[in-house]
C-alpha positions as semicolon CSV with decimal commas, in nm:
position;residue;x (nm);y (nm);z (nm)
1;M;-4,833;1,261;4,323
2;A;-5,008;1,603;4,397
3;M;-4,816;1,700;4,730
4;K;-4,405;1,731;4,706
5;L;-4,287;1,481;4,929
6;V;-3,895;1,517;5,070
7;V;-3,671;1,306;5,256
8;N;-3,681;1,367;5,657
9;Q;-4,025;1,496;5,630
10;L;-4,222;1,450;5,993
11;F;-4,602;1,361;5,995
12;A;-4,841;1,304;6,297
13;D;-5,137;1,054;6,327
14;R;-5,436;1,158;6,517
15;R;-5,278;0,994;6,832
16;G;-4,980;1,225;6,776
17;K;-4,743;0,961;6,690
18;L;-4,446;1,076;6,462
19;F;-4,344;0,944;6,129
20;R;-4,046;1,025;5,920
21;V;-4,006;0,981;5,533
22;V;-3,691;0,781;5,463
23;F;-3,700;0,741;5,113
24;I;-3,910;0,797;4,807
25;N;-3,878;0,519;4,526
26;K;-3,991;0,736;4,235
27;I;-3,979;0,380;3,972
28;T;-4,208;0,204;4,207
29;S;-4,436;0,494;4,316
30;M;-4,344;0,391;4,688
31;V;-4,304;0,596;4,986
32;Y;-4,119;0,452;5,283
33;I;-4,178;0,605;5,645
34;V;-4,066;0,489;6,004
35;E;-4,261;0,545;6,310
36;V;-3,974;0,757;6,518
37;D;-4,063;0,627;6,864
38;K;-4,056;0,256;6,741
39;N;-3,760;-0,004;6,702
40;H;-3,971;-0,112;6,363
41;F;-3,819;-0,111;6,036
42;P;-3,983;0,146;5,782
43;R;-4,306;0,039;5,605
44;P;-4,365;0,121;5,228
45;L;-4,706;0,307;5,134
46;T;-4,803;0,373;4,765
47;F;-4,805;0,745;4,638
48;L;-5,186;0,690;4,620
49;E;-5,204;0,556;5,017
50;F;-4,992;0,793;5,125
51;E;-5,200;1,089;4,967
52;E;-5,524;0,959;5,075
53;F;-5,384;0,954;5,459
54;V;-5,276;1,317;5,418
55;E;-5,623;1,417;5,256
56;N;-5,835;1,275;5,540
57;Q;-5,584;1,402;5,803
58;E;-5,462;1,125;5,962
59;L;-5,133;1,198;5,865
60;Q;-5,056;1,561;5,924
61;M;-4,726;1,746;5,822
62;V;-4,557;1,890;6,130
63;D;-4,219;2,119;6,192
64;D;-4,082;2,000;6,498
65;N;-3,752;1,912;6,504
66;I;-3,638;1,622;6,671
67;V;-3,274;1,573;6,494
68;R;-3,024;1,541;6,736
69;L;-2,820;1,862;6,797
70;D;-2,561;1,731;7,031
71;S;-2,220;1,904;6,994
72;D;-1,879;1,691;7,010
73;N;-1,768;1,900;7,308
74;D;-2,123;1,809;7,475
75;L;-2,080;1,422;7,454
76;T;-1,877;1,191;7,685
77;D;-1,604;0,966;7,514
78;V;-1,829;0,661;7,560
79;Q;-2,100;0,794;7,379
80;R;-1,879;0,939;7,085
81;A;-1,712;0,574;7,080
82;K;-2,070;0,400;7,063
83;R;-2,178;0,634;6,792
84;D;-1,886;0,620;6,574
85;F;-1,914;0,213;6,613
86;A;-2,266;0,249;6,519
87;W;-2,190;0,502;6,222
88;E;-1,927;0,231;6,096
89;V;-2,194;-0,022;6,095
90;V;-2,437;0,174;5,923
91;Q;-2,186;0,307;5,647
92;F;-2,123;-0,072;5,581
93;F;-2,473;-0,177;5,563
94;F;-2,559;0,047;5,271
95;Q;-2,237;-0,087;5,128
96;V;-2,332;-0,405;5,110
97;V;-2,703;-0,348;4,959
98;E;-2,535;-0,120;4,723
99;G;-2,801;0,085;4,647
100;E;-3,027;0,277;4,904
101;Q;-3,356;0,148;4,732
102;Y;-3,226;-0,208;4,806
103;A;-3,214;-0,146;5,226
104;F;-3,611;-0,150;5,190
105;V;-3,662;-0,473;5,020
106;P;-3,677;-0,715;5,324
107;R;-3,433;-1,002;5,132
108;Y;-3,172;-0,777;5,051
109;R;-3,171;-0,619;5,406
110;Q;-3,170;-0,942;5,576
111;Q;-2,863;-1,045;5,379
112;A;-2,668;-0,690;5,433
113;I;-2,762;-0,732;5,849
114;K;-2,621;-1,098;5,831
115;Q;-2,298;-0,951;5,705
116;A;-2,255;-0,670;5,886
117;C;-2,307;-0,934;6,199
118;E;-2,025;-1,119;6,107
119;T;-1,803;-0,850;6,038
120;F;-1,849;-0,646;6,355
121;H;-1,912;-0,947;6,557
122;I;-2,271;-0,816;6,684
123;S;-2,627;-0,937;6,717
124;Y;-2,905;-0,913;6,451
125;N;-3,090;-0,675;6,729
126;T;-2,810;-0,418;6,748
127;V;-2,792;-0,379;6,347
128;K;-3,135;-0,367;6,365
129;T;-3,156;-0,094;6,631
130;Y;-2,859;0,123;6,486
131;L;-3,050;0,122;6,117
132;V;-3,382;0,265;6,294
133;R;-3,226;0,508;6,512
134;Y;-3,056;0,616;6,158
135;W;-3,370;0,676;5,950
136;S;-3,606;0,786;6,251
137;G;-3,315;1,030;6,364
138;G;-3,295;1,202;6,053
139;G;-2,972;1,019;5,887
140;V;-2,734;1,209;6,061
141;K;-2,457;1,080;6,215
142;N;-2,567;1,178;6,616
143;S;-2,900;0,978;6,536
144;V;-2,698;0,642;6,630
145;L;-2,632;0,811;6,934
146;P;-2,689;0,582;7,271
147;R;-2,990;0,649;7,455
148;F;-2,829;0,677;7,772
149;A;-3,129;0,872;7,913
150;N;-3,317;0,517;7,919
151;C;-3,083;0,369;8,069
152;G;-3,017;0,340;8,483
153;A;-2,685;0,425;8,617
154;P;-2,512;0,558;8,315
155;G;-2,139;0,545;8,299
156;Q;-2,096;0,357;8,669
157;E;-1,900;0,064;8,700
158;K;-1,999;-0,201;8,956
159;K;-1,870;-0,207;9,278
160;I;-1,591;-0,480;9,354
161;S;-1,629;-0,743;9,634
162;D;-1,499;-1,031;9,708
163;K;-1,688;-1,250;9,441
164;K;-1,531;-1,290;9,124
165;R;-1,678;-1,083;8,858
166;G;-1,778;-1,234;8,533
167;R;-1,792;-1,609;8,395
168;P;-1,645;-1,857;8,597
169;R;-1,337;-2,017;8,435
170;I;-1,410;-2,385;8,349
171;R;-1,065;-2,542;8,254
172;D;-0,827;-2,352;8,529
173;G;-0,891;-2,396;8,863
174;N;-0,757;-2,072;8,943
175;Q;-1,092;-1,830;9,020
176;G;-0,911;-1,505;8,903
177;V;-0,908;-1,155;9,029
178;N;-1,101;-0,871;9,009
179;V;-0,958;-0,555;8,833
180;D;-0,941;-0,249;9,113
181;D;-0,828;0,063;9,071
182;K;-0,496;0,016;9,128
183;M;-0,429;-0,303;8,856
184;K;-0,626;-0,063;8,611
185;K;-0,360;0,214;8,655
186;A;-0,087;-0,054;8,575
187;I;-0,273;-0,179;8,290
188;R;-0,299;0,191;8,130
189;A;0,073;0,244;8,228
190;G;0,181;-0,089;8,017
191;L;-0,056;-0,022;7,749
192;N;0,100;0,357;7,733
193;K;0,437;0,231;7,731
194;H;0,481;-0,128;7,534
195;Y;0,132;-0,100;7,280
196;Y;0,113;0,320;7,192
197;S;0,446;0,322;7,050
198;Q;0,653;0,289;6,733
199;R;0,781;-0,034;6,793
200;Q;0,428;-0,186;6,727
201;N;0,405;-0,436;6,980
202;S;0,097;-0,672;6,960
203;L;-0,175;-0,670;7,252
204;R;-0,019;-1,014;7,375
205;V;0,356;-0,850;7,400
206;A;0,237;-0,567;7,554
207;Y;0,027;-0,762;7,819
208;E;0,350;-0,996;7,901
209;L;0,562;-0,686;7,942
210;T;0,316;-0,547;8,131
211;L;0,325;-0,810;8,387
212;R;0,704;-0,772;8,404
213;D;0,696;-0,441;8,475
214;Y;0,399;-0,407;8,717
215;F;0,292;-0,746;8,848
216;S;0,605;-0,931;8,970
217;T;0,894;-0,867;9,235
218;R;1,265;-0,921;9,186
219;Q;1,436;-1,276;9,330
220;V;1,802;-1,279;9,382
221;R;1,997;-1,605;9,264
222;D;2,308;-1,764;9,450
223;D;2,526;-1,551;9,244
224;G;2,372;-1,258;9,339
225;T;2,183;-1,201;9,019
226;T;1,804;-1,100;9,012
227;Y;1,509;-1,234;8,827
228;P;1,154;-1,112;8,778
229;V;0,870;-1,344;8,961
230;L;0,514;-1,282;8,901
231;L;0,255;-1,213;9,170
232;E;-0,017;-1,427;9,290
233;S;-0,294;-1,198;9,164
234;I;-0,229;-1,111;8,800
235;P;-0,511;-0,975;8,550
236;S;-0,554;-1,219;8,274
237;Y;-0,513;-1,171;7,898
238;A;-0,887;-1,128;7,867
239;Q;-0,914;-0,900;8,117
240;F;-0,601;-0,672;7,985
241;L;-0,787;-0,684;7,671
242;Y;-1,111;-0,578;7,752
243;W;-0,962;-0,272;7,929
244;A;-0,744;-0,178;7,609
245;R;-1,041;-0,204;7,395
246;K;-1,221;-0,013;7,661
247;W;-0,976;0,274;7,655
248;N;-0,920;0,223;7,279
249;D;-0,891;0,537;7,025
250;P;-0,844;0,470;6,718
251;K;-0,717;0,787;6,612
252;R;-0,468;0,776;6,900
253;E;-0,343;0,423;6,824
254;I;-0,264;0,463;6,470
255;I;-0,085;0,792;6,514
256;T;0,154;0,675;6,783
257;R;0,181;0,343;6,632
258;H;0,191;0,431;6,253
259;G;0,259;0,797;6,289
260;A;0,037;1,122;6,220
261;R;0,153;1,089;5,841
262;A;-0,023;0,726;5,825
263;Y;-0,329;0,823;5,990
264;Q;-0,373;1,146;5,803
265;Q;-0,337;0,957;5,452
266;S;-0,536;0,654;5,521
267;S;-0,720;0,653;5,826
268;R;-0,871;0,962;5,955
269;T;-1,208;1,075;5,970
270;I;-1,311;1,223;5,640
271;V;-1,311;0,921;5,384
272;G;-1,352;0,846;5,032
273;H;-1,174;0,921;4,717
274;A;-1,116;1,199;4,452
275;T;-1,373;1,121;4,197
276;M;-1,643;1,375;4,013
277;D;-1,918;1,069;3,960
278;A;-2,245;1,251;4,035
279;D;-2,459;0,965;3,856
280;L;-2,714;0,944;4,114
281;G;-2,822;1,316;3,984
282;C;-2,861;1,632;4,199
283;A;-2,714;1,650;4,563
284;D;-2,541;1,374;4,522
285;L;-2,186;1,560;4,469
286;W;-2,091;1,910;4,564
287;E;-1,740;2,068;4,451
288;I;-1,634;2,348;4,720
289;D;-1,347;2,598;4,639
290;S;-1,210;2,945;4,716
291;T;-1,047;3,199;4,527
292;V;-0,922;3,591;4,622
293;L;-1,143;3,836;4,364
294;D;-0,908;4,045;4,135
295;V;-1,096;4,367;4,279
296;W;-1,013;4,595;4,569
297;L;-1,271;4,721;4,766
298;V;-1,312;4,996;5,015
299;S;-1,442;5,002;5,388
300;S;-1,856;5,057;5,458
301;L;-1,719;5,326;5,742
302;N;-1,509;5,540;5,543
303;S;-1,464;5,509;5,174
304;N;-1,130;5,636;5,179
305;V;-0,980;5,336;5,365
306;V;-0,856;5,073;5,140
307;C;-0,986;4,692;5,269
308;G;-0,791;4,480;4,987
309;R;-0,917;4,182;4,813
310;P;-1,196;3,966;4,952
311;R;-1,218;3,599;4,916
312;L;-1,496;3,404;4,762
313;I;-1,599;3,065;4,809
314;L;-1,837;2,873;4,622
315;C;-2,006;2,548;4,659
316;T;-2,154;2,381;4,319
317;D;-2,377;2,106;4,219
318;V;-2,181;1,898;3,995
319;F;-2,486;1,746;3,804
320;S;-2,673;2,026;3,767
321;R;-2,354;2,270;3,762
322;Q;-2,578;2,511;3,946
323;I;-2,430;2,751;4,234
324;M;-2,568;2,622;4,578
325;G;-2,406;2,887;4,791
326;Y;-2,132;3,109;4,852
327;S;-1,941;3,358;5,113
328;L;-1,757;3,672;5,066
329;T;-1,524;3,767;5,334
330;Y;-1,212;3,927;5,429
331;E;-1,094;3,598;5,614
332;S;-0,758;3,450;5,552
333;L;-0,677;3,145;5,354
334;N;-0,874;2,815;5,448
335;A;-1,046;3,012;5,731
336;Y;-1,317;2,794;5,880
337;S;-1,585;3,053;5,891
338;S;-1,589;3,115;5,520
339;A;-1,642;2,773;5,422
340;M;-1,903;2,718;5,702
341;L;-2,087;3,040;5,564
342;A;-2,107;2,885;5,224
343;L;-2,211;2,556;5,303
344;A;-2,503;2,720;5,571
345;M;-2,621;2,906;5,298
346;S;-2,610;2,613;5,042
347;M;-2,805;2,397;5,261
348;T;-3,097;2,650;5,397
349;S;-3,327;2,861;5,219
350;K;-3,193;3,162;5,087
351;V;-3,518;3,394;5,035
352;A;-3,403;3,600;5,368
353;F;-3,056;3,663;5,271
354;C;-3,146;3,761;4,907
355;A;-3,414;4,000;5,057
356;Q;-3,118;4,194;5,237
357;F;-2,987;4,318;4,923
358;G;-3,280;4,408;4,763
359;I;-3,351;4,091;4,558
360;N;-3,641;3,868;4,585
361;I;-3,666;3,531;4,494
362;T;-3,856;3,207;4,600
363;D;-3,738;2,851;4,683
364;E;-3,768;2,766;4,341
365;D;-3,556;2,994;4,205
366;W;-3,261;2,876;4,411
367;D;-3,320;2,558;4,551
368;Y;-3,133;2,376;4,854
369;C;-3,074;2,066;5,056
370;V;-2,800;1,830;5,215
371;P;-2,556;1,713;4,964
372;N;-2,429;1,356;4,991
373;R;-2,062;1,390;4,935
374;I;-1,860;1,722;4,928
375;L;-1,550;1,723;4,702
376;A;-1,278;1,950;4,807
377;D;-0,887;2,040;4,780
378;R;-0,729;1,981;5,127
379;G;-0,805;2,373;5,204
380;E;-1,117;2,487;5,329
381;L;-1,276;2,141;5,471
382;I;-0,945;2,045;5,661
383;G;-0,962;2,075;6,050
384;T;-1,144;1,921;6,330
385;H;-1,413;2,133;6,369
386;I;-1,542;2,151;6,044
387;E;-1,515;1,750;5,990
388;N;-1,698;1,704;6,298
389;A;-1,980;1,968;6,159
390;V;-2,038;1,780;5,832
391;E;-2,013;1,418;5,960
392;Q;-2,290;1,530;6,165
393;L;-2,522;1,643;5,913
394;G;-2,412;1,262;5,749
395;I;-2,221;1,426;5,429
396;T;-1,913;1,218;5,331
397;I;-1,590;1,448;5,211
398;Q;-1,340;1,335;4,946
399;N;-1,030;1,541;4,931
400;S;-0,854;1,582;4,549
401;P;-0,461;1,527;4,568
402;P;-0,272;1,853;4,598
403;Y;-0,166;2,083;4,300
404;R;-0,501;1,921;4,079
405;A;-0,690;2,212;4,011
406;D;-0,775;2,017;3,719
407;L;-1,014;1,768;3,915
408;K;-1,242;2,047;4,038
409;G;-1,262;2,221;3,678
410;V;-1,614;2,263;3,693
411;I;-1,612;2,529;3,989
412;E;-1,254;2,660;3,890
413;Q;-1,429;2,752;3,544
414;M;-1,710;2,922;3,764
415;F;-1,429;3,146;3,899
416;N;-1,353;3,252;3,562
417;Q;-1,685;3,352;3,433
418;I;-1,746;3,565;3,724
419;H;-1,442;3,745;3,705
420;L;-1,485;3,774;3,339
421;K;-1,820;3,961;3,413
422;I;-1,692;4,166;3,652
423;K;-1,394;4,318;3,537
424;P;-1,537;4,523;3,256
425;F;-1,729;4,770;3,475
426;A;-1,536;4,767;3,805
427;D;-1,296;4,980;3,938
428;G;-0,983;4,862;4,102
429;V;-0,961;4,548;3,893
430;V;-0,601;4,393;3,931
431;V;-0,343;4,461;3,666
432;K;-0,191;4,186;3,639
433;G;0,179;4,075;3,441
434;N;0,501;4,248;3,496
435;R;0,422;4,575;3,331
436;P;0,601;4,845;3,518
437;R;0,360;5,130;3,607
438;E;0,417;5,436;3,404
439;R;0,497;5,786;3,557
440;G;0,188;5,927;3,664
441;E;-0,035;5,599;3,652
442;V;-0,281;5,579;3,933
443;D;-0,201;5,280;4,140
444;Y;-0,533;5,073;4,055
445;R;-0,563;5,002;4,405
446;L;-0,645;5,348;4,499
447;R;-0,933;5,340;4,215
448;G;-1,176;5,104;4,427
449;N;-1,486;5,193;4,504
450;L;-1,695;4,893;4,593
451;T;-1,825;4,792;4,945
452;L;-1,846;4,435;5,077
453;E;-2,199;4,495;5,052
454;S;-2,183;4,609;4,707
455;M;-1,994;4,338;4,599
456;N;-2,229;4,101;4,773
457;Q;-2,489;4,239;4,543
458;I;-2,319;4,197;4,231
459;I;-2,241;3,830;4,305
460;L;-2,577;3,719;4,377
461;K;-2,663;3,866;4,046
462;L;-2,436;3,686;3,892
463;I;-2,499;3,392;4,038
464;I;-2,901;3,391;3,972
465;F;-2,799;3,474;3,617
466;H;-2,569;3,174;3,587
467;N;-2,827;2,929;3,741
468;K;-3,126;3,060;3,548
469;H;-2,997;3,147;3,222
470;H;-2,650;3,020;3,141
471;V;-2,621;2,785;2,871
472;L;-2,359;2,505;2,911
473;D;-2,183;2,464;2,569
474;D;-2,006;2,174;2,693
475;Y;-2,238;2,009;2,929
476;P;-2,313;1,613;2,792
477;L;-2,682;1,538;2,772
478;D;-2,791;1,211;2,832
479;A;-3,037;0,994;2,585
480;S;-3,344;1,115;2,817
481;M;-3,237;1,463;2,834
482;I;-3,204;1,493;2,436
483;E;-3,576;1,313;2,410
484;E;-3,724;1,575;2,651
485;G;-3,555;1,874;2,510
486;V;-3,385;1,999;2,811
487;E;-3,214;2,301;2,793
488;K;-2,861;2,318;2,908
489;I;-2,874;2,544;3,169
490;P;-2,827;2,474;3,553
491;I;-3,172;2,508;3,690
492;K;-3,336;2,322;3,391
493;L;-3,106;2,038;3,463
494;W;-3,207;2,059;3,832
495;E;-3,517;2,025;3,773
496;H;-3,464;1,725;3,533
497;G;-3,253;1,549;3,766
498;L;-3,517;1,591;4,030
499;K;-3,758;1,402;3,820
500;H;-3,562;1,121;3,667
501;K;-3,226;1,088;3,859
502;K;-3,218;0,856;4,148
503;G;-3,085;1,154;4,383
504;Q;-3,322;1,285;4,592
505;L;-3,326;1,591;4,790
506;R;-3,250;1,571;5,150
507;R;-3,348;1,817;5,390
508;L;-3,259;1,950;5,754
509;P;-3,412;2,188;5,952
510;P;-3,205;2,547;5,920
511;E;-3,161;2,513;6,292
512;T;-2,972;2,148;6,278
513;V;-2,723;2,332;6,016
514;R;-2,683;2,596;6,172
515;M;-2,592;2,440;6,507
516;A;-2,392;2,199;6,312
517;L;-2,168;2,445;6,132
518;Y;-2,191;2,802;6,346
519;P;-1,893;2,851;6,602
520;S;-1,977;2,843;6,970
521;D;-1,893;3,016;7,242
522;E;-2,054;3,141;7,596
523;A;-2,256;3,445;7,660
524;T;-2,353;3,596;7,990
525;V;-2,724;3,623;8,054
526;G;-2,788;3,966;8,246
527;S;-3,056;4,200;8,378
528;R;-3,025;4,402;8,064
529;G;-3,017;4,088;7,817
530;V;-2,750;3,843;7,720
531;A;-2,458;3,955;7,659
532;F;-2,238;3,864;7,396
533;K;-1,947;4,024;7,227
534;G;-2,012;4,367;7,387
535;L;-2,353;4,342;7,220
536;A;-2,696;4,249;7,360
537;F;-2,985;3,992;7,255
538;A;-3,305;3,911;7,383
539;S;-3,619;3,703;7,249
540;E;-3,947;3,617;7,285
541;Y;-3,840;3,294;7,452
542;T;-3,577;3,454;7,700
543;L;-3,868;3,701;7,784
544;S;-4,135;3,476;7,844
545;Q;-3,874;3,263;8,066
546;G;-3,818;3,562;8,259
547;W;-3,456;3,534;8,224
548;F;-3,371;3,884;8,260
549;Q;-3,604;3,933;8,615
550;R;-3,395;3,623;8,758
551;A;-3,057;3,768;8,653
552;R;-3,120;4,089;8,834
553;A;-3,280;3,906;9,163
554;K;-3,021;3,588;9,169
555;G;-2,731;3,738;8,968
556;S;-2,565;3,666;8,601
557;W;-2,522;3,294;8,450
558;K;-2,327;3,186;8,154
559;V;-2,500;2,982;7,854
560;K;-2,352;2,808;7,534
561;V;-2,459;3,010;7,206
562;S;-2,331;2,986;6,844
563;Y;-2,348;3,267;6,630
564;N;-2,220;3,356;6,234
565;P;-1,935;3,549;6,240
566;M;-2,050;3,743;5,943
567;D;-2,347;3,871;6,093
568;M;-2,412;3,964;6,454
569;T;-2,772;4,035;6,399
570;H;-2,860;3,694;6,589
571;I;-2,725;3,394;6,795
572;Y;-2,875;3,110;6,834
573;I;-2,919;2,893;7,191
574;R;-2,989;2,549;7,237
575;D;-3,254;2,386;7,474
576;E;-3,107;2,161;7,762
577;D;-3,253;1,867;7,626
578;G;-3,070;1,930;7,327
579;L;-3,367;1,910;7,071
580;G;-3,505;2,299;7,032
581;V;-3,298;2,621;6,902
582;H;-3,417;2,957;6,987
583;K;-3,279;3,278;6,772
584;L;-3,211;3,557;6,975
585;T;-3,199;3,918;6,818
586;L;-2,991;4,225;6,861
587;L;-3,168;4,486;7,067
588;E;-3,331;4,796;6,935
589;H;-3,078;5,033;7,066
590;L;-2,817;4,856;6,918
591;Q;-2,908;4,802;6,543
592;Q;-2,623;5,008;6,413
593;Y;-2,461;4,652;6,469
594;R;-2,720;4,508;6,246
595;M;-2,572;4,299;5,948
596;K;-2,227;4,331;6,098
597;S;-1,945;4,142;6,149
598;E;-1,766;4,007;6,460
599;Q;-1,475;4,211;6,313
600;E;-1,663;4,507;6,199
601;V;-1,845;4,510;6,568
602;E;-1,490;4,485;6,710
603;Q;-1,375;4,798;6,488
604;I;-1,664;4,989;6,572
605;Q;-1,617;4,933;6,926
606;A;-1,251;5,016;6,920
607;L;-1,324;5,366;6,732
608;E;-1,596;5,422;7,018
609;R;-1,353;5,360;7,268
610;E;-1,104;5,573;7,138
611;R;-1,341;5,861;7,085
612;T;-1,476;5,828;7,450
613;K;-1,090;5,845;7,559
614;Q;-1,022;6,155;7,384
615;S;-1,352;6,296;7,516
616;K;-1,259;6,232;7,846
617;E;-0,907;6,349;7,771
618;R;-1,062;6,714;7,664
619;E;-1,336;6,659;7,962
620;L;-1,002;6,638;8,197
621;Q;-0,855;6,924;8,071
622;E;-1,183;7,159;8,133
623;K;-1,245;7,032;8,468
624;I;-0,909;7,149;8,553
625;K;-0,993;7,484;8,430
626;L;-1,360;7,489;8,588
627;F;-1,165;7,368;8,902
628;A;-0,947;7,690;8,920
629;E;-1,236;7,940;8,812
630;I;-1,443;7,822;9,089
631;D;-1,117;7,828;9,327
632;S;-1,077;8,195;9,208
633;I;-1,436;8,285;9,292
634;V;-1,419;8,149;9,643
635;Q;-1,082;8,301;9,646
636;D;-1,249;8,656;9,560
637;A;-1,541;8,619;9,802
638;R;-1,330;8,496;10,116
639;T;-1,105;8,830;10,066
640;K;-1,412;9,068;10,005
641;T;-1,583;8,886;10,306
642;E;-1,221;8,921;10,543
643;A;-1,209;9,291;10,460
644;E;-1,605;9,387;10,528
645;R;-1,670;9,177;10,823
646;D;-1,721;9,379;11,136
647;T;-1,565;9,209;11,422
648;T;-1,790;9,385;11,694
649;I;-2,081;9,173;11,591
650;S;-2,146;8,872;11,758
651;K;-2,230;8,524;11,635
652;T;-2,550;8,503;11,761
653;K;-2,654;8,841;11,611
654;R;-2,509;8,750;11,249
655;L;-2,702;8,422;11,272
656;S;-3,030;8,589;11,387
657;G;-3,328;8,714;11,154
658;I;-3,199;8,476;10,850
659;K;-3,549;8,412;10,704
660;E;-3,599;8,796;10,663
661;N;-3,257;8,831;10,562
662;Q;-3,356;8,595;10,290
663;R;-3,703;8,788;10,205
664;R;-3,475;9,122;10,171
665;E;-3,237;8,948;9,901
666;R;-3,546;8,792;9,745
667;E;-3,664;9,131;9,690
668;L;-3,345;9,276;9,573
669;E;-3,318;8,969;9,320
670;R;-3,670;9,039;9,191
671;E;-3,562;9,386;9,139
672;K;-3,271;9,293;8,933
673;M;-3,454;9,078;8,711
674;R;-3,735;9,333;8,634
675;D;-3,503;9,651;8,563
676;N;-3,154;9,443;8,534
677;P;-2,999;9,691;8,695
678;R;-2,615;9,641;8,700
679;V;-2,515;9,354;8,963
680;E;-2,189;9,573;9,128
681;D;-2,447;9,860;9,148
682;V;-2,718;9,670;9,366
683;P;-2,646;9,658;9,742
684;S;-2,667;9,369;9,987
685;I;-2,916;9,450;10,271
686;L;-2,909;9,225;10,553
687;T;-3,070;9,244;10,900
688;F;-2,965;9,126;11,224
689;H;-3,169;9,139;11,542
690;D;-3,082;9,148;11,922
691;D;-3,180;8,876;12,164
692;D;-3,485;9,144;12,220
693;G;-3,588;9,169;11,897
694;D;-3,463;9,497;11,756
695;D;-3,329;9,525;11,401
696;L;-3,014;9,639;11,319
697;E;-2,910;9,755;10,991
698;L;-2,589;9,633;10,857
699;F;-2,556;9,957;10,606
700;R;-2,637;10,294;10,718
701;T;-2,742;10,410;10,398
702;V;-2,864;10,299;10,042
703;P;-2,731;10,492;9,819
704;E;-2,986;10,665;9,568
705;R;-2,868;10,539;9,222
706;N;-2,987;10,242;9,019
707;W;-3,249;10,140;9,217
708;G;-3,542;10,152;8,995
709;G;-3,845;10,207;9,235
710;L;-3,644;10,008;9,532
711;D;-3,846;10,081;9,861
712;G;-4,140;10,185;9,712
713;E;-4,019;10,440;9,491
């Protein structure tokens, strides 16, 4: 097929209907597409038919993102519960068919759906709806979310009336009661007390004990003892069971009844078992791990400041041994942000990232996709946030047992190769062993001269060399590889796997990956931009929507943003409908923070605040001096004026002729500026006027010295 197809590509026909590619069978040369807005199973097309549709423009590729970007924090408990149940049904379906290609064969599909119906006690149409949502939504976990937006009065319970709700009883003459708020409160209390406990009571026993505690009265026997008697209006066991199932949280149930240890061992969200089986080919299984580099680095702001040893996280494809992405940070061990950066880099294009360090590549040089499984060592991928993030991307996580680095030998060997290539050249390399430092020997920590940016350049070049040129001596080639003469080089193995193995690339929009992996926080929309972490951001979207004018007129407001803590150049906001993502960029006058991490930004801002504080202290000291000097000048003028003041002159005469006095003073100032006489030799001449207009000269005689032609001379 001439055109390159990948799973999850979107196409639109001439009427605007969207179709998604859900499977590509290279053996039968078939492409399976599903209509996004219809509840129909995927339909097959041959490669030639699909190519003709595209050439005739009956189908055109679109870049619209219709993958659900909802965060778990934005979902209700009901939405999460229904999504998790639907996801469990979908995963069960694919386990039954034993191969994704069989899911599109009606005979095998029907059998698997029937088993799912029997196992989960749901209807055929329900299973079909879950599967179609899964395919049309991009194969991520949130694609099976219920469509509550299409339903009326979501989350509202029916009002209680005198008429009994639900089906009428057949064998019992008692019509039963409606469960009101008071009964629900008692049922919840009974569940918390008798079911969610280490006693592990059954629901039947919990129901009976709840009736004893909350739906009975005490009667007195003849001997004075009391015994419980049930009330007339009590909930049935079916009603108790209904509310117990409705409120049930499987995680809480296991932890409270069997302990947190049992949940972590056998029932936590990350399911799977430690394995290195990657027979399906590329992107079937990735390994992720971290190590501390044996090189001491210095600060990018001041080379005299020693920053320590950075932490390197790698993601590698087990089948091809290709390094898919990495992160290099100063984050602590098992920090979420480091693993998040490595995964985000592995699942998105790396062309722009490499260009920041002066390295030009193409997507063919360093491919990207979303894996099916990730094998970790209970370090980087342990935590609620990262678990939810990778599950939203449709990834299964497998964890190796503690202290078993040999189960991830592929990535451990890559760390060893990186150290072998860096140590012969870098300064500040760790000197291992118990050899004491000799007298006068310089501490190796003080020899460091590489910054985090320069180490990033080295790591990038090492990874590109590994992917394109490193020969894997011990790689076991299969018969097809030997027949075609495939070289034992990661990128060659990757290309062979894409052509001949069952595994196929699965890509998601970069915004989907970032929003699932990046941490989120609140920013403030103000008149000067979107304020976040002491910085300001804007975009064409915010400008076109008039956010800043609106904030200036009506006041600021909060928006939820996602951001990369290792690079604060951009932040991301989500549309209200949860389908679109917009990238905001750092404002031009704040470019000094470009490509700086959150920690570096805080350090720079703290440094600026400290310098401003010091400048303010110096300003205050100089201001005190200024005030003293001004006060001294005023005191001198006051003393001189008091000494020369003629008390015989009335206030009216002193205030008369002000304009004439200004004119004479102006002429004197001009003479001083022209001839530059000494200031103390220039007298002040002020003229006062009587009420009848006569002039009164304040000074009797003008000394004939240093006048330079004053009064016409």
